[in-house]
Amino acid sequence: MSNITSLYLTNINMTYYPSIPSPCYVLEENLLISNLDLLKRVQQEAGIEIICALKGFSFYHEFPLIKQYLAGATASSLHEARLAFEEMGMKPHVYSPAYLEAEWKELSSYAGHITFNSLNQYHQYKDRAHAAGISCGLRINPEYAEVETDMYNPCVAGSRLGIRRSDLGDLPAGIDGLHSHTLCENDSFVLERTLAVIEEKFGDLLPSLKWLNLGGGHLITRADYDVNHLIGLLKGIRLKYPNLQIILEPGSAVGWQTGFLKSTVLDIVESAGITVAILDVSFAAHMPDTLEMPYKPRIRGANSEPETGKPTYRFGGMTCLAGDFYGDYSFEKELQIGDEIILEDMIHYTMVKTTTFNGVNLPSIGKLDRDEQFHLLKSFGYESFKDRL
């Protein structure tokens, strides 16, 4: 429900937000706009299209804003495609490892582009896709990725994602584009090396295509990302293949550092010399990438590495999963039960992955708008838990 609560925060840089419910994901609209400005600059100067990947950023309340900056969206399922179509008012690009026959008719009514993961899938759906005016592509596996965590590496041996050049042969009739997605929060130099492999293996096909989708994993909005190098690289591709539309579809880069997850200390316990602060959120249920990736989230006002002589805490989630914890963090002063804990950069790859394991409630969702006014957009309860069972 929109605008349930509205209050004015006089200082967007304040550490604490006592009037925001806990727990709550809070998007900071000014930070999102800053990201979108940069992505729009890359689009315009490089002459490419950047589309928002819903699998990483599905904050649909902001889709009308995103539409003003980016060329569209990309979806990985029927529900994501419908969300993009209804909330952004545009036909998204769609890719899935496999499509369901029972969903095809509805899915094809939303999609503008569809990428097929295999030749089998393309031959199964191609006639209906072309009849619907959909631009068809194939996902390729260049067998090259600079991704350290195998869970996120689509080029591991035996990967089900994409077609290797040795398995493709001649390009089937009716294919407009190729789609490669092998990056994961990488920079433009990794993209450059990846493109060299793509050209080596698939370069003979590129002059006859209409588009090349270079997928996601481009962390363009990270502070140390070399944007000028990216723009120059993309310009070079376009000069070499003037008829080829280049597409990037980052998710993390859109929502990167655009908001936080507010939580509260429920209890503080001692265990074998370790002080544990138990929060009203769950790492496993509400921040799963902290355990899956894994990575250590930043906490406002805390040092992410323990410091001798300073109060140090391990943070525990509120599920009964033994591994639902992360730490350790040092603070300037001791925490108290009831203190707020602000987990930074919790907008991308969080809400899209949440669960209600143990019946734990989902965090509320809100935003700080451009005038620093807070709006509670959605809250959850028993029915949200029950409906998933």
PDB file of N, CA and C in Angstrom, residues 95-138:
ATOM      1  N   TYR A  95      14.917 -13.820 -20.833  1.00  0.00           N
ATOM      2  CA  TYR A  95      15.779 -15.005 -20.947  1.00  0.00           C
ATOM      3  C   TYR A  95      15.471 -15.944 -19.790  1.00  0.00           C
ATOM      4  N   SER A  96      15.367 -17.230 -20.101  1.00  0.00           N
ATOM      5  CA  SER A  96      15.228 -18.267 -19.084  1.00  0.00           C
ATOM      6  C   SER A  96      15.943 -19.517 -19.583  1.00  0.00           C
ATOM      7  N   PRO A  97      16.514 -20.316 -18.680  1.00  0.00           N
ATOM      8  CA  PRO A  97      17.144 -21.569 -19.113  1.00  0.00           C
ATOM      9  C   PRO A  97      16.187 -22.492 -19.856  1.00  0.00           C
ATOM     10  N   ALA A  98      14.887 -22.384 -19.542  1.00  0.00           N
ATOM     11  CA  ALA A  98      13.870 -23.158 -20.271  1.00  0.00           C
ATOM     12  C   ALA A  98      12.520 -22.496 -20.051  1.00  0.00           C
ATOM     13  N   TYR A  99      11.668 -22.562 -21.071  1.00  0.00           N
ATOM     14  CA  TYR A  99      10.335 -21.964 -20.984  1.00  0.00           C
ATOM     15  C   TYR A  99       9.286 -23.056 -20.811  1.00  0.00           C
ATOM     16  N   LEU A 100       8.232 -22.702 -20.079  1.00  0.00           N
ATOM     17  CA  LEU A 100       7.137 -23.636 -19.835  1.00  0.00           C
ATOM     18  C   LEU A 100       6.087 -23.499 -20.935  1.00  0.00           C
ATOM     19  N   GLU A 101       5.699 -24.608 -21.510  1.00  0.00           N
ATOM     20  CA  GLU A 101       4.676 -24.593 -22.556  1.00  0.00           C
ATOM     21  C   GLU A 101       3.395 -23.940 -22.064  1.00  0.00           C
ATOM     22  N   ALA A 102       3.025 -24.221 -20.820  1.00  0.00           N
ATOM     23  CA  ALA A 102       1.772 -23.685 -20.266  1.00  0.00           C
ATOM     24  C   ALA A 102       1.814 -22.169 -20.101  1.00  0.00           C
ATOM     25  N   GLU A 103       3.035 -21.582 -20.030  1.00  0.00           N
ATOM     26  CA  GLU A 103       3.160 -20.144 -19.827  1.00  0.00           C
ATOM     27  C   GLU A 103       3.475 -19.385 -21.112  1.00  0.00           C
ATOM     28  N   TRP A 104       3.777 -20.105 -22.171  1.00  0.00           N
ATOM     29  CA  TRP A 104       4.319 -19.444 -23.351  1.00  0.00           C
ATOM     30  C   TRP A 104       3.400 -18.367 -23.924  1.00  0.00           C
ATOM     31  N   LYS A 105       2.126 -18.658 -24.048  1.00  0.00           N
ATOM     32  CA  LYS A 105       1.211 -17.701 -24.681  1.00  0.00           C
ATOM     33  C   LYS A 105       1.212 -16.378 -23.932  1.00  0.00           C
ATOM     34  N   GLU A 106       1.101 -16.440 -22.600  1.00  0.00           N
ATOM     35  CA  GLU A 106       1.089 -15.203 -21.818  1.00  0.00           C
ATOM     36  C   GLU A 106       2.454 -14.526 -21.858  1.00  0.00           C
ATOM     37  N   LEU A 107       3.519 -15.303 -21.697  1.00  0.00           N
ATOM     38  CA  LEU A 107       4.858 -14.732 -21.717  1.00  0.00           C
ATOM     39  C   LEU A 107       5.138 -14.001 -23.020  1.00  0.00           C
ATOM     40  N   SER A 108       4.753 -14.597 -24.128  1.00  0.00           N
ATOM     41  CA  SER A 108       5.039 -13.987 -25.427  1.00  0.00           C
ATOM     42  C   SER A 108       4.248 -12.707 -25.648  1.00  0.00           C
ATOM     43  N   SER A 109       3.176 -12.517 -24.908  1.00  0.00           N
ATOM     44  CA  SER A 109       2.403 -11.278 -25.033  1.00  0.00           C
ATOM     45  C   SER A 109       3.104 -10.098 -24.360  1.00  0.00           C
ATOM     46  N   TYR A 110       4.034 -10.386 -23.466  1.00  0.00           N
ATOM     47  CA  TYR A 110       4.768  -9.329 -22.773  1.00  0.00           C
ATOM     48  C   TYR A 110       6.122  -9.040 -23.399  1.00  0.00           C
ATOM     49  N   ALA A 111       6.731 -10.017 -24.056  1.00  0.00           N
ATOM     50  CA  ALA A 111       8.139  -9.932 -24.445  1.00  0.00           C
ATOM     51  C   ALA A 111       8.351  -9.213 -25.768  1.00  0.00           C
ATOM     52  N   GLY A 112       9.412  -8.419 -25.846  1.00  0.00           N
ATOM     53  CA  GLY A 112       9.845  -7.814 -27.094  1.00  0.00           C
ATOM     54  C   GLY A 112      11.005  -8.576 -27.706  1.00  0.00           C
ATOM     55  N   HIS A 113      11.882  -9.092 -26.854  1.00  0.00           N
ATOM     56  CA  HIS A 113      13.009  -9.926 -27.245  1.00  0.00           C
ATOM     57  C   HIS A 113      12.989 -11.182 -26.379  1.00  0.00           C
ATOM     58  N   ILE A 114      13.327 -12.314 -26.954  1.00  0.00           N
ATOM     59  CA  ILE A 114      13.459 -13.544 -26.176  1.00  0.00           C
ATOM     60  C   ILE A 114      14.754 -14.238 -26.563  1.00  0.00           C
ATOM     61  N   THR A 115      15.525 -14.588 -25.541  1.00  0.00           N
ATOM     62  CA  THR A 115      16.747 -15.354 -25.744  1.00  0.00           C
ATOM     63  C   THR A 115      16.493 -16.801 -25.344  1.00  0.00           C
ATOM     64  N   PHE A 116      16.899 -17.712 -26.208  1.00  0.00           N
ATOM     65  CA  PHE A 116      16.734 -19.143 -25.948  1.00  0.00           C
ATOM     66  C   PHE A 116      18.062 -19.731 -25.489  1.00  0.00           C
ATOM     67  N   ASN A 117      17.971 -20.623 -24.535  1.00  0.00           N
ATOM     68  CA  ASN A 117      19.164 -21.204 -23.932  1.00  0.00           C
ATOM     69  C   ASN A 117      19.734 -22.365 -24.741  1.00  0.00           C
ATOM     70  N   SER A 118      18.924 -22.949 -25.601  1.00  0.00           N
ATOM     71  CA  SER A 118      19.370 -24.097 -26.385  1.00  0.00           C
ATOM     72  C   SER A 118      18.706 -24.078 -27.751  1.00  0.00           C
ATOM     73  N   LEU A 119      19.260 -24.831 -28.665  1.00  0.00           N
ATOM     74  CA  LEU A 119      18.641 -24.974 -29.979  1.00  0.00           C
ATOM     75  C   LEU A 119      17.321 -25.718 -29.876  1.00  0.00           C
ATOM     76  N   ASN A 120      17.218 -26.666 -28.946  1.00  0.00           N
ATOM     77  CA  ASN A 120      15.949 -27.368 -28.735  1.00  0.00           C
ATOM     78  C   ASN A 120      14.832 -26.395 -28.409  1.00  0.00           C
ATOM     79  N   GLN A 121      15.120 -25.476 -27.451  1.00  0.00           N
ATOM     80  CA  GLN A 121      14.103 -24.517 -27.049  1.00  0.00           C
ATOM     81  C   GLN A 121      13.731 -23.581 -28.204  1.00  0.00           C
ATOM     82  N   TYR A 122      14.726 -23.158 -28.970  1.00  0.00           N
ATOM     83  CA  TYR A 122      14.438 -22.275 -30.097  1.00  0.00           C
ATOM     84  C   TYR A 122      13.532 -22.955 -31.115  1.00  0.00           C
ATOM     85  N   HIS A 123      13.840 -24.175 -31.462  1.00  0.00           N
ATOM     86  CA  HIS A 123      13.035 -24.874 -32.464  1.00  0.00           C
ATOM     87  C   HIS A 123      11.623 -25.160 -31.951  1.00  0.00           C
ATOM     88  N   GLN A 124      11.493 -25.322 -30.636  1.00  0.00           N
ATOM     89  CA  GLN A 124      10.166 -25.570 -30.065  1.00  0.00           C
ATOM     90  C   GLN A 124       9.263 -24.352 -30.171  1.00  0.00           C
ATOM     91  N   TYR A 125       9.833 -23.156 -29.987  1.00  0.00           N
ATOM     92  CA  TYR A 125       8.999 -21.952 -29.873  1.00  0.00           C
ATOM     93  C   TYR A 125       9.186 -20.951 -31.013  1.00  0.00           C
ATOM     94  N   LYS A 126      10.099 -21.179 -31.938  1.00  0.00           N
ATOM     95  CA  LYS A 126      10.472 -20.134 -32.891  1.00  0.00           C
ATOM     96  C   LYS A 126       9.305 -19.656 -33.747  1.00  0.00           C
ATOM     97  N   ASP A 127       8.475 -20.566 -34.240  1.00  0.00           N
ATOM     98  CA  ASP A 127       7.388 -20.146 -35.135  1.00  0.00           C
ATOM     99  C   ASP A 127       6.417 -19.225 -34.415  1.00  0.00           C
ATOM    100  N   ARG A 128       6.072 -19.579 -33.178  1.00  0.00           N
ATOM    101  CA  ARG A 128       5.145 -18.746 -32.412  1.00  0.00           C
ATOM    102  C   ARG A 128       5.797 -17.423 -31.999  1.00  0.00           C
ATOM    103  N   ALA A 129       7.087 -17.456 -31.707  1.00  0.00           N
ATOM    104  CA  ALA A 129       7.793 -16.221 -31.344  1.00  0.00           C
ATOM    105  C   ALA A 129       7.837 -15.257 -32.524  1.00  0.00           C
ATOM    106  N   HIS A 130       8.175 -15.761 -33.706  1.00  0.00           N
ATOM    107  CA  HIS A 130       8.228 -14.899 -34.892  1.00  0.00           C
ATOM    108  C   HIS A 130       6.839 -14.378 -35.254  1.00  0.00           C
ATOM    109  N   ALA A 131       5.831 -15.228 -35.103  1.00  0.00           N
ATOM    110  CA  ALA A 131       4.457 -14.800 -35.406  1.00  0.00           C
ATOM    111  C   ALA A 131       4.009 -13.673 -34.486  1.00  0.00           C
ATOM    112  N   ALA A 132       4.562 -13.657 -33.253  1.00  0.00           N
ATOM    113  CA  ALA A 132       4.220 -12.611 -32.287  1.00  0.00           C
ATOM    114  C   ALA A 132       5.087 -11.365 -32.452  1.00  0.00           C
ATOM    115  N   GLY A 133       5.985 -11.376 -33.431  1.00  0.00           N
ATOM    116  CA  GLY A 133       6.841 -10.218 -33.674  1.00  0.00           C
ATOM    117  C   GLY A 133       7.983 -10.082 -32.690  1.00  0.00           C
ATOM    118  N   ILE A 134       8.365 -11.175 -32.049  1.00  0.00           N
ATOM    119  CA  ILE A 134       9.430 -11.152 -31.046  1.00  0.00           C
ATOM    120  C   ILE A 134      10.786 -11.346 -31.726  1.00  0.00           C
ATOM    121  N   SER A 135      11.756 -10.549 -31.323  1.00  0.00           N
ATOM    122  CA  SER A 135      13.122 -10.700 -31.819  1.00  0.00           C
ATOM    123  C   SER A 135      13.793 -11.821 -31.032  1.00  0.00           C
ATOM    124  N   CYS A 136      14.304 -12.813 -31.738  1.00  0.00           N
ATOM    125  CA  CYS A 136      14.826 -14.019 -31.099  1.00  0.00           C
ATOM    126  C   CYS A 136      16.350 -14.033 -31.063  1.00  0.00           C
ATOM    127  N   GLY A 137      16.900 -14.561 -29.960  1.00  0.00           N
ATOM    128  CA  GLY A 137      18.334 -14.702 -29.831  1.00  0.00           C
ATOM    129  C   GLY A 137      18.696 -16.004 -29.141  1.00  0.00           C
ATOM    130  N   LEU A 138      19.979 -16.298 -29.125  1.00  0.00           N
ATOM    131  CA  LEU A 138      20.503 -17.488 -28.463  1.00  0.00           C
ATOM    132  C   LEU A 138      21.513 -17.075 -27.406  1.00  0.00           C
TER     133      LEU A 138
END
